[in-house]
Short mmCIF file of C-alpha atoms in Angstrom, two decimals:
data_model
loop_
_atom_site.label_atom_id
_atom_site.label_comp_id
_atom_site.label_asym_id
_atom_site.label_seq_id
_atom_site.Cartn_x
_atom_site.Cartn_y
_atom_site.Cartn_z
CA MET A 1 79.69 113.93 16.46
CA GLU A 2 78.94 110.56 15.01
CA LEU A 3 77.17 110.00 11.62
CA THR A 4 74.16 107.77 11.55
CA LYS A 5 73.80 104.97 9.08
CA LYS A 6 71.14 106.86 7.14
CA ASN A 7 73.33 109.90 6.70
CA LEU A 8 76.16 107.77 5.45
CA ILE A 9 73.91 106.21 2.82
CA ILE A 10 72.80 109.62 1.58
CA VAL A 11 76.35 110.95 1.32
CA GLY A 12 77.47 107.79 -0.45
CA GLY A 13 74.61 108.06 -2.94
CA ILE A 14 75.49 111.69 -3.79
CA ILE A 15 79.11 110.81 -4.38
CA LEU A 16 78.16 107.91 -6.66
CA ALA A 17 75.81 110.20 -8.61
CA LEU A 18 78.57 112.76 -9.17
CA LEU A 19 80.99 110.14 -10.37
CA LEU A 20 78.42 108.65 -12.71
CA GLY A 21 77.62 112.02 -14.22
CA ILE A 22 81.27 112.76 -14.87
CA VAL A 23 81.77 109.40 -16.54
CA LEU A 24 78.75 109.86 -18.85
CA LEU A 25 79.73 113.32 -19.94
CA SER A 26 83.25 112.34 -20.76
CA LYS A 27 82.28 109.25 -22.82
CA LYS A 28 82.24 109.64 -26.78
CA PRO A 29 79.16 108.46 -28.77
CA THR A 30 79.86 105.30 -30.80
CA GLN A 31 78.43 104.68 -34.43
CA THR A 32 77.37 101.28 -35.67
CA GLY A 33 78.12 100.25 -39.25
CA GLN A 34 79.40 102.81 -41.90
CA THR A 35 80.45 106.33 -40.93
CA ASN A 36 78.17 109.09 -42.28
CA PRO A 37 79.73 112.02 -44.08
CA ASN A 38 79.85 115.31 -42.13
CA PRO A 39 76.39 116.78 -42.83
CA THR A 40 77.29 120.17 -41.50
CA GLY A 41 80.30 120.59 -43.66
CA ARG A 42 82.34 121.84 -40.69
CA ASP A 43 85.72 120.69 -39.80
CA PHE A 44 85.87 117.86 -37.32
CA ASN A 45 88.42 119.71 -35.31
CA GLU A 46 85.96 122.44 -34.64
CA ILE A 47 83.44 119.97 -33.55
CA GLU A 48 85.96 118.43 -31.17
CA GLU A 49 86.71 121.77 -29.70
CA GLU A 50 83.04 122.44 -29.18
CA LYS A 51 82.80 119.21 -27.37
CA LYS A 52 85.59 120.23 -25.16
CA VAL A 53 83.92 123.58 -24.42
CA ILE A 54 80.78 121.96 -23.13
CA THR A 55 81.02 121.82 -19.38
CA PRO A 56 78.41 119.98 -17.36
CA THR A 57 76.54 122.13 -14.91
CA PRO A 58 77.36 120.91 -11.43
CA THR A 59 74.48 119.97 -9.27
CA THR A 60 74.52 121.42 -5.82
CA VAL A 61 73.71 118.88 -3.21
CA ILE A 62 72.81 120.11 0.23
CA VAL A 63 73.67 117.57 2.80
CA LYS A 64 71.85 118.07 6.04
CA ILE A 65 73.54 116.36 8.84
CA THR A 66 71.43 116.07 11.90
CA PRO A 67 73.52 115.75 14.99
CA THR A 68 72.61 112.86 17.06
CA LYS A 69 72.66 112.70 20.80
CA ALA A 70 76.07 111.98 22.08
CA VAL A 71 76.33 108.52 23.27
CA SER A 72 77.97 108.27 26.60
CA PRO A 73 80.97 105.99 26.47
CA THR A 74 80.28 102.68 27.98
CA LEU A 75 82.62 101.86 30.82
CA THR A 76 83.93 98.37 30.65
CA GLN A 77 84.34 96.95 34.11
CA THR A 78 87.67 95.29 34.68
CA PRO A 79 87.03 91.92 36.20
CA THR A 80 88.15 91.77 39.80
CA PRO A 81 90.40 88.80 40.51
CA THR A 82 88.71 86.29 42.69
CA ASN A 83 90.46 85.77 46.00
CA THR A 84 91.50 82.23 46.67
CA PRO A 85 89.65 81.16 49.79
CA THR A 86 91.99 80.65 52.76
CA PRO A 87 91.40 77.38 54.52
CA THR A 88 90.10 77.97 57.99
CA SER A 89 92.10 76.10 60.66
CA LYS A 90 90.15 74.17 63.17
CA PRO A 91 90.32 75.68 66.68
CA THR A 92 92.73 73.88 69.00
CA ARG A 93 91.02 72.44 71.97
CA THR A 94 92.61 73.69 75.20
CA PRO A 95 92.55 71.02 77.89
CA THR A 96 90.74 72.08 80.99
CA ARG A 97 93.02 72.27 84.00
CA ARG A 98 91.92 70.41 87.00
CA PRO A 99 91.89 72.54 90.11
CA THR A 100 95.01 71.96 92.21
CA ALA A 101 94.87 71.61 95.93
CA THR A 102 96.21 74.49 97.99
CA PRO A 103 99.62 73.42 99.39
CA ILE A 104 99.81 73.14 103.14
CA PRO A 105 102.60 75.40 104.47
CA ASP A 106 105.57 73.58 105.98
CA ASN A 107 105.97 74.96 109.49
CA SER A 108 108.59 72.43 110.52
CA ILE A 109 111.95 73.67 111.78
CA LYS A 110 114.73 72.44 109.53
CA SER A 111 118.13 71.36 110.75
CA THR A 112 121.08 73.69 110.14
CA GLY A 113 123.67 71.01 110.86
CA VAL A 114 124.83 68.15 113.03
CA SER A 115 127.67 68.55 115.55
CA LEU A 116 129.92 65.63 116.49
CA ASN A 117 132.13 65.36 119.56
CA ILE A 118 135.09 64.15 117.47
CA THR A 119 136.41 64.61 113.94
CA GLU A 120 139.15 61.95 114.05
CA LEU A 121 139.24 58.59 115.80
CA HIS A 122 141.93 55.90 116.32
CA LEU A 123 140.56 52.47 117.14
CA GLU A 124 142.08 49.09 117.76
CA LYS A 125 140.67 46.29 115.65
CA ASP A 126 137.43 44.80 117.10
CA SER A 127 136.94 47.77 119.45
CA SER A 128 134.00 50.21 119.35
CA TYR A 129 133.30 53.86 120.01
CA GLN A 130 130.02 55.74 120.50
CA VAL A 131 129.97 59.08 118.69
CA LEU A 132 128.08 61.82 120.52
CA PHE A 133 126.10 64.16 118.30
CA ARG A 134 123.68 67.06 118.50
CA ILE A 135 121.19 68.32 115.91
CA GLU A 136 121.13 72.09 115.49
CA PRO A 137 119.12 74.04 116.41
CA ASN A 138 117.82 72.34 119.54
CA ASP A 139 114.18 72.76 118.46
CA THR A 140 114.64 71.05 115.09
CA THR A 141 111.46 69.16 114.20
CA ASP A 142 113.12 66.09 112.68
CA LYS A 143 116.19 65.07 114.68
CA SER A 144 116.84 61.78 112.88
CA VAL A 145 120.40 61.07 111.69
CA ASN A 146 121.47 58.60 109.03
CA TRP A 147 124.90 57.04 109.63
CA SER A 148 127.07 55.45 106.93
CA SER A 149 130.63 54.28 106.30
CA ASN A 150 132.53 54.61 103.04
CA ASN A 151 134.55 51.47 103.84
CA GLY A 152 132.64 48.82 105.75
CA ASN A 153 135.60 46.45 105.61
CA VAL A 154 137.56 48.80 107.89
CA ALA A 155 134.85 50.31 110.11
CA THR A 156 131.08 50.08 110.39
CA VAL A 157 128.55 52.29 112.14
CA ASN A 158 125.07 51.47 113.42
CA ASN A 159 121.95 53.64 113.44
CA ASP A 160 122.93 55.19 116.78
CA GLY A 161 126.41 56.32 115.70
CA LYS A 162 128.37 53.50 117.31
CA ILE A 163 131.54 52.78 115.31
CA THR A 164 133.09 49.29 115.25
CA ALA A 165 136.63 48.68 113.96
CA LYS A 166 136.84 45.67 111.60
CA SER A 167 140.31 45.66 110.07
CA SER A 168 143.37 47.88 109.75
CA GLY A 169 143.00 50.87 107.45
CA ASP A 170 141.01 54.08 107.40
CA ALA A 171 137.38 54.93 106.74
CA VAL A 172 135.12 57.96 106.81
CA ILE A 173 131.93 57.85 108.85
CA MET A 174 129.21 60.26 107.70
CA ALA A 175 126.33 61.58 109.75
CA LYS A 176 123.49 63.06 107.64
CA THR A 177 120.32 64.79 108.79
CA SER A 178 116.92 64.39 107.16
CA ASN A 179 117.54 67.57 105.11
CA ASN A 180 121.00 66.40 103.98
CA LYS A 181 123.21 68.37 106.39
CA THR A 182 126.37 66.33 106.96
CA ASN A 183 129.38 65.95 109.22
CA PHE A 184 132.22 63.43 109.20
CA VAL A 185 134.55 61.40 111.44
CA ARG A 186 137.73 59.94 110.02
CA VAL A 187 138.54 56.56 111.58
CA PHE A 188 141.98 54.91 111.66
CA VAL A 189 141.97 51.24 112.63
CA PHE A 190 145.15 49.48 113.76
CA GLU A 191 145.86 45.85 114.59
CA LYS A 192 146.13 44.61 118.12
CA PRO A 193 149.73 44.64 119.34
CA SER A 194 151.42 41.26 119.19
CA GLN A 195 152.00 39.41 122.45
CA SER A 196 155.58 38.61 121.45
CA ALA A 197 158.37 40.49 123.21
CA THR A 198 159.77 41.73 119.91
CA SER A 199 156.53 43.46 118.85
CA THR A 200 156.57 47.23 118.51
CA PRO A 201 153.57 48.98 120.08
CA VAL A 202 151.48 51.10 117.76
CA PRO A 203 152.01 54.76 118.70
CA LYS A 204 148.93 56.65 119.82
CA ILE A 205 148.33 59.96 118.08
CA SER A 206 147.87 62.78 120.59
CA ILE A 207 146.16 66.10 119.93
CA TYR A 208 147.91 68.85 121.86
CA PRO A 209 146.47 72.20 122.92
CA THR A 210 147.00 75.20 120.68
CA ARG A 211 145.85 77.73 123.29
CA ILE A 212 145.42 77.99 127.07
CA PHE A 213 143.66 80.75 128.99
CA LEU A 214 142.78 80.85 132.68
CA ASN A 215 139.46 81.94 134.13
CA TYR A 216 141.15 84.87 135.94
CA SER A 217 143.80 87.34 134.85
CA THR A 218 143.95 89.14 138.22
CA ALA A 219 142.36 88.37 141.57
CA GLU A 220 142.30 89.36 145.24
CA VAL A 221 142.19 86.64 147.87
CA LYS A 222 141.85 87.13 151.58
CA LYS A 223 144.45 85.60 153.80
CA GLY A 224 143.45 82.08 154.74
CA GLU A 225 140.92 81.76 151.90
CA TYR A 226 141.22 80.08 148.52
CA LEU A 227 140.52 80.68 144.82
CA GLN A 228 139.74 77.99 142.23
CA LEU A 229 141.55 78.42 138.91
CA ARG A 230 140.48 76.67 135.70
CA ALA A 231 142.46 76.21 132.48
CA ASN A 232 140.52 76.39 129.20
CA LEU A 233 142.21 74.54 126.33
CA GLU A 234 141.65 74.67 122.59
CA PRO A 235 140.83 72.83 120.36
CA ILE A 236 137.98 70.98 121.97
CA ASN A 237 139.26 67.56 120.84
CA VAL A 238 142.55 67.84 122.79
CA THR A 239 143.57 64.36 123.95
CA ASP A 240 145.57 65.47 127.00
CA PHE A 241 143.98 68.13 129.23
CA SER A 242 146.54 67.91 132.02
CA THR A 243 147.83 71.22 133.36
CA LYS A 244 150.80 71.86 135.63
CA TRP A 245 150.27 74.59 138.26
CA THR A 246 153.06 76.58 139.96
CA SER A 247 153.32 79.52 142.38
CA SER A 248 155.98 82.21 142.18
CA ASN A 249 156.03 82.54 146.00
CA ALA A 250 154.73 79.65 148.08
CA SER A 251 155.02 81.70 151.27
CA ILE A 252 152.26 84.01 149.99
CA ALA A 253 150.08 81.50 148.14
CA ILE A 254 150.24 77.87 147.12
CA VAL A 255 148.39 76.01 144.35
CA ASP A 256 147.57 72.29 144.15
CA ILE A 257 147.47 69.99 141.11
CA LYS A 258 143.82 70.91 140.46
CA GLY A 259 144.44 74.67 140.36
CA ARG A 260 143.16 75.52 143.84
CA VAL A 261 145.02 78.53 145.30
CA THR A 262 145.31 79.03 149.07
CA ALA A 263 146.33 82.47 150.38
CA LYS A 264 149.02 82.17 153.10
CA SER A 265 150.17 85.71 153.82
CA LEU A 266 149.81 89.27 152.58
CA GLY A 267 151.50 90.14 149.33
CA ASN A 268 151.49 89.53 145.58
CA VAL A 269 152.05 86.23 143.82
CA VAL A 270 151.88 84.87 140.27
CA ILE A 271 150.17 81.52 139.62
CA THR A 272 151.05 79.82 136.29
CA GLY A 273 149.14 77.13 134.41
CA LYS A 274 151.19 75.14 131.86
CA THR A 275 150.07 72.51 129.30
CA VAL A 276 151.94 69.30 128.47
CA ASN A 277 153.30 70.91 125.30
CA GLY A 278 154.58 74.02 127.10
CA LEU A 279 151.84 76.62 126.60
CA GLU A 280 151.32 78.97 129.58
CA ASP A 281 148.91 81.49 131.06
CA LYS A 282 149.25 83.44 134.33
CA VAL A 283 147.11 85.13 136.96
CA ASP A 284 148.30 87.90 139.33
CA ILE A 285 146.94 87.37 142.83
CA THR A 286 146.99 89.84 145.72
CA VAL A 287 146.55 88.42 149.19
CA ILE A 288 144.78 90.92 151.44
CA GLU A 289 143.95 91.12 155.11
CA ASN A 290 141.08 88.94 156.22
CA ASP A 291 138.42 90.74 158.27
CA ARG A 292 136.58 87.62 159.19
CA ASP A 293 136.94 88.39 162.90
CA SER A 294 135.01 91.62 162.49
CA LEU A 295 132.48 89.76 160.35
CA LYS A 296 132.04 87.19 163.09
CA SER A 297 131.22 89.95 165.54
CA SER A 298 128.81 91.37 163.04
CA SER A 299 127.24 88.18 161.74
CA ASN A 300 124.22 90.07 160.38
CA LEU A 301 126.39 92.32 158.20
CA VAL A 302 125.71 91.73 154.45
CA VAL A 303 128.18 93.01 151.84
CA TYR A 304 126.96 93.18 148.24
CA PRO A 305 129.17 93.48 145.19
CA THR A 306 129.96 96.98 143.93
CA LYS A 307 131.53 95.82 140.70
CA ILE A 308 131.83 92.65 138.63
CA THR A 309 134.13 92.03 135.67
CA LEU A 310 133.25 89.37 133.09
CA SER A 311 136.04 88.16 130.85
CA PRO A 312 136.65 87.88 128.07
CA PRO A 313 134.32 90.69 126.91
CA SER A 314 133.96 88.87 123.58
CA ILE A 315 135.06 85.53 122.18
CA SER A 316 134.64 83.36 119.08
CA LEU A 317 133.91 79.64 119.42
CA ASN A 318 133.26 76.79 117.04
CA VAL A 319 130.07 74.79 117.16
CA GLY A 320 130.35 72.26 119.99
CA ASN A 321 133.00 74.17 121.96
CA ILE A 322 132.64 74.47 125.76
CA TYR A 323 134.09 77.45 127.61
CA GLN A 324 134.30 78.61 131.24
CA MET A 325 133.58 82.34 131.64
CA SER A 326 135.70 84.24 134.16
CA LEU A 327 134.06 86.58 136.69
CA LYS A 328 135.74 88.89 139.22
CA ILE A 329 133.62 90.24 142.08
CA GLU A 330 134.56 93.38 144.03
CA PRO A 331 135.14 94.22 146.82
CA SER A 332 136.93 91.22 148.24
CA ASN A 333 134.77 91.07 151.39
CA VAL A 334 131.50 90.55 149.50
CA THR A 335 129.22 88.17 151.34
CA LYS A 336 126.54 87.93 148.66
CA ARG A 337 128.36 86.32 145.74
CA ASN A 338 125.37 84.73 144.05
CA ILE A 339 125.44 85.26 140.24
CA THR A 340 122.60 84.65 137.79
CA TRP A 341 123.71 83.68 134.26
CA GLU A 342 121.57 84.19 131.16
CA SER A 343 121.93 83.77 127.38
CA SER A 344 120.14 86.03 124.91
CA SER A 345 119.89 83.14 122.39
CA PRO A 346 119.94 79.67 123.99
CA ASP A 347 119.65 78.08 120.55
CA ILE A 348 123.09 79.55 119.74
CA VAL A 349 124.81 79.52 123.15
CA ILE A 350 123.68 78.07 126.47
CA VAL A 351 125.19 78.87 129.87
CA ASN A 352 124.92 76.86 133.08
CA PRO A 353 124.72 78.24 136.66
CA ALA A 354 128.53 78.02 136.97
CA GLY A 355 129.16 80.25 133.94
CA VAL A 356 130.16 77.43 131.56
CA ILE A 357 128.92 78.13 128.03
CA THR A 358 128.31 75.66 125.18
CA ALA A 359 128.24 76.72 121.52
CA ASN A 360 125.20 75.12 119.89
CA SER A 361 124.81 76.69 116.45
CA PRO A 362 126.34 79.47 114.29
CA GLY A 363 125.39 83.03 115.23
CA LYS A 364 125.87 85.60 117.97
CA ALA A 365 124.58 85.65 121.54
CA THR A 366 125.09 87.78 124.65
CA ILE A 367 125.93 86.16 127.97
CA THR A 368 124.80 88.18 131.01
CA ALA A 369 126.03 87.83 134.58
CA LYS A 370 123.85 89.52 137.22
CA THR A 371 124.34 89.94 140.98
CA ASP A 372 121.58 89.84 143.58
CA ASN A 373 121.75 93.63 143.91
CA GLY A 374 121.33 94.20 140.17
CA ILE A 375 124.87 94.74 138.88
CA ILE A 376 125.14 93.44 135.32
CA GLU A 377 128.10 92.53 133.10
CA THR A 378 127.89 91.07 129.56
CA SER A 379 130.05 89.24 127.04
CA THR A 380 129.44 88.73 123.30
CA ILE A 381 129.86 85.18 121.98
CA SER A 382 130.29 84.52 118.23
CA VAL A 383 129.77 80.91 117.17
CA LEU A 384 131.35 79.74 113.93
CA PHE A 385 130.91 76.54 111.94
#
């Protein structure tokens, strides 16, 4: 409880009054001038003792303290720190995109490569050679080819792929399609041989076969009839295709320089085809009786094939290779020998009416041989780069 100012004044006044009374009672009376003789005749000591006995009567002071209404403490508000204003960044203006045109889809057929008929060429100075080429696949939209030489001093090439030898040395001719598919021909140019008797002729580089296979492995030929053999050589850029043909028994069958076999009498004979570098392949031929006399008497008799055999059943070729398929028709007295040839993918492999196939582009295709009476035989062709 707090004391008011008025109450404090009252209490202070009472205390001062008490102190003043005590001071006055304890103070001795003073005499001025000469001291009077003791009129009472009593001893001064007695008087002093009487003085000491006198005790002032204390005054009772009643202090009434009126409680005042409690004053509620005043809450002092702590000042809140002022936040420093954050500078507001200006919004970045986003550029408005212009609408783009919808791209037109490219439906053109792109080239997968360009095939050349040679990869290496030897030319005499001032002579020319026309390179044959084919864009793959056959239905490529843009079939343009750009030709270039890495050494125009040795050999040049025009826009059509014609190479001209300029001086001795070697150069690389590049053929490039519109979508940058390339192929190359390496050209070696040599000087013209000197007219002097002492001059040494420049040797010509020959490319020999690495494989030979005939279009038949076995065959039956009627007496008096013939069979045409063909020799297939690899690689395709062989420079000498000559083949030597021989018969193991000329009394049964003979063969000419072009591989044509003529059956002379009944029996078995082996016909051999041999390359200039000694590679061989053989075919076993059986000469059977000829029933042409009976056929003459029955000119309306038609004999259809009962079986055909297509060989090889599968083969791998490089792009640009040409190959003769071999077909055996049975029985030997068939009169209807017509065969229809088909390719499942002409863009990869094409086949002509004689069964000769050409590898156009990498992939796989099935070659089908079909007789007039519906007998079918197939062969799988894999074309590599």
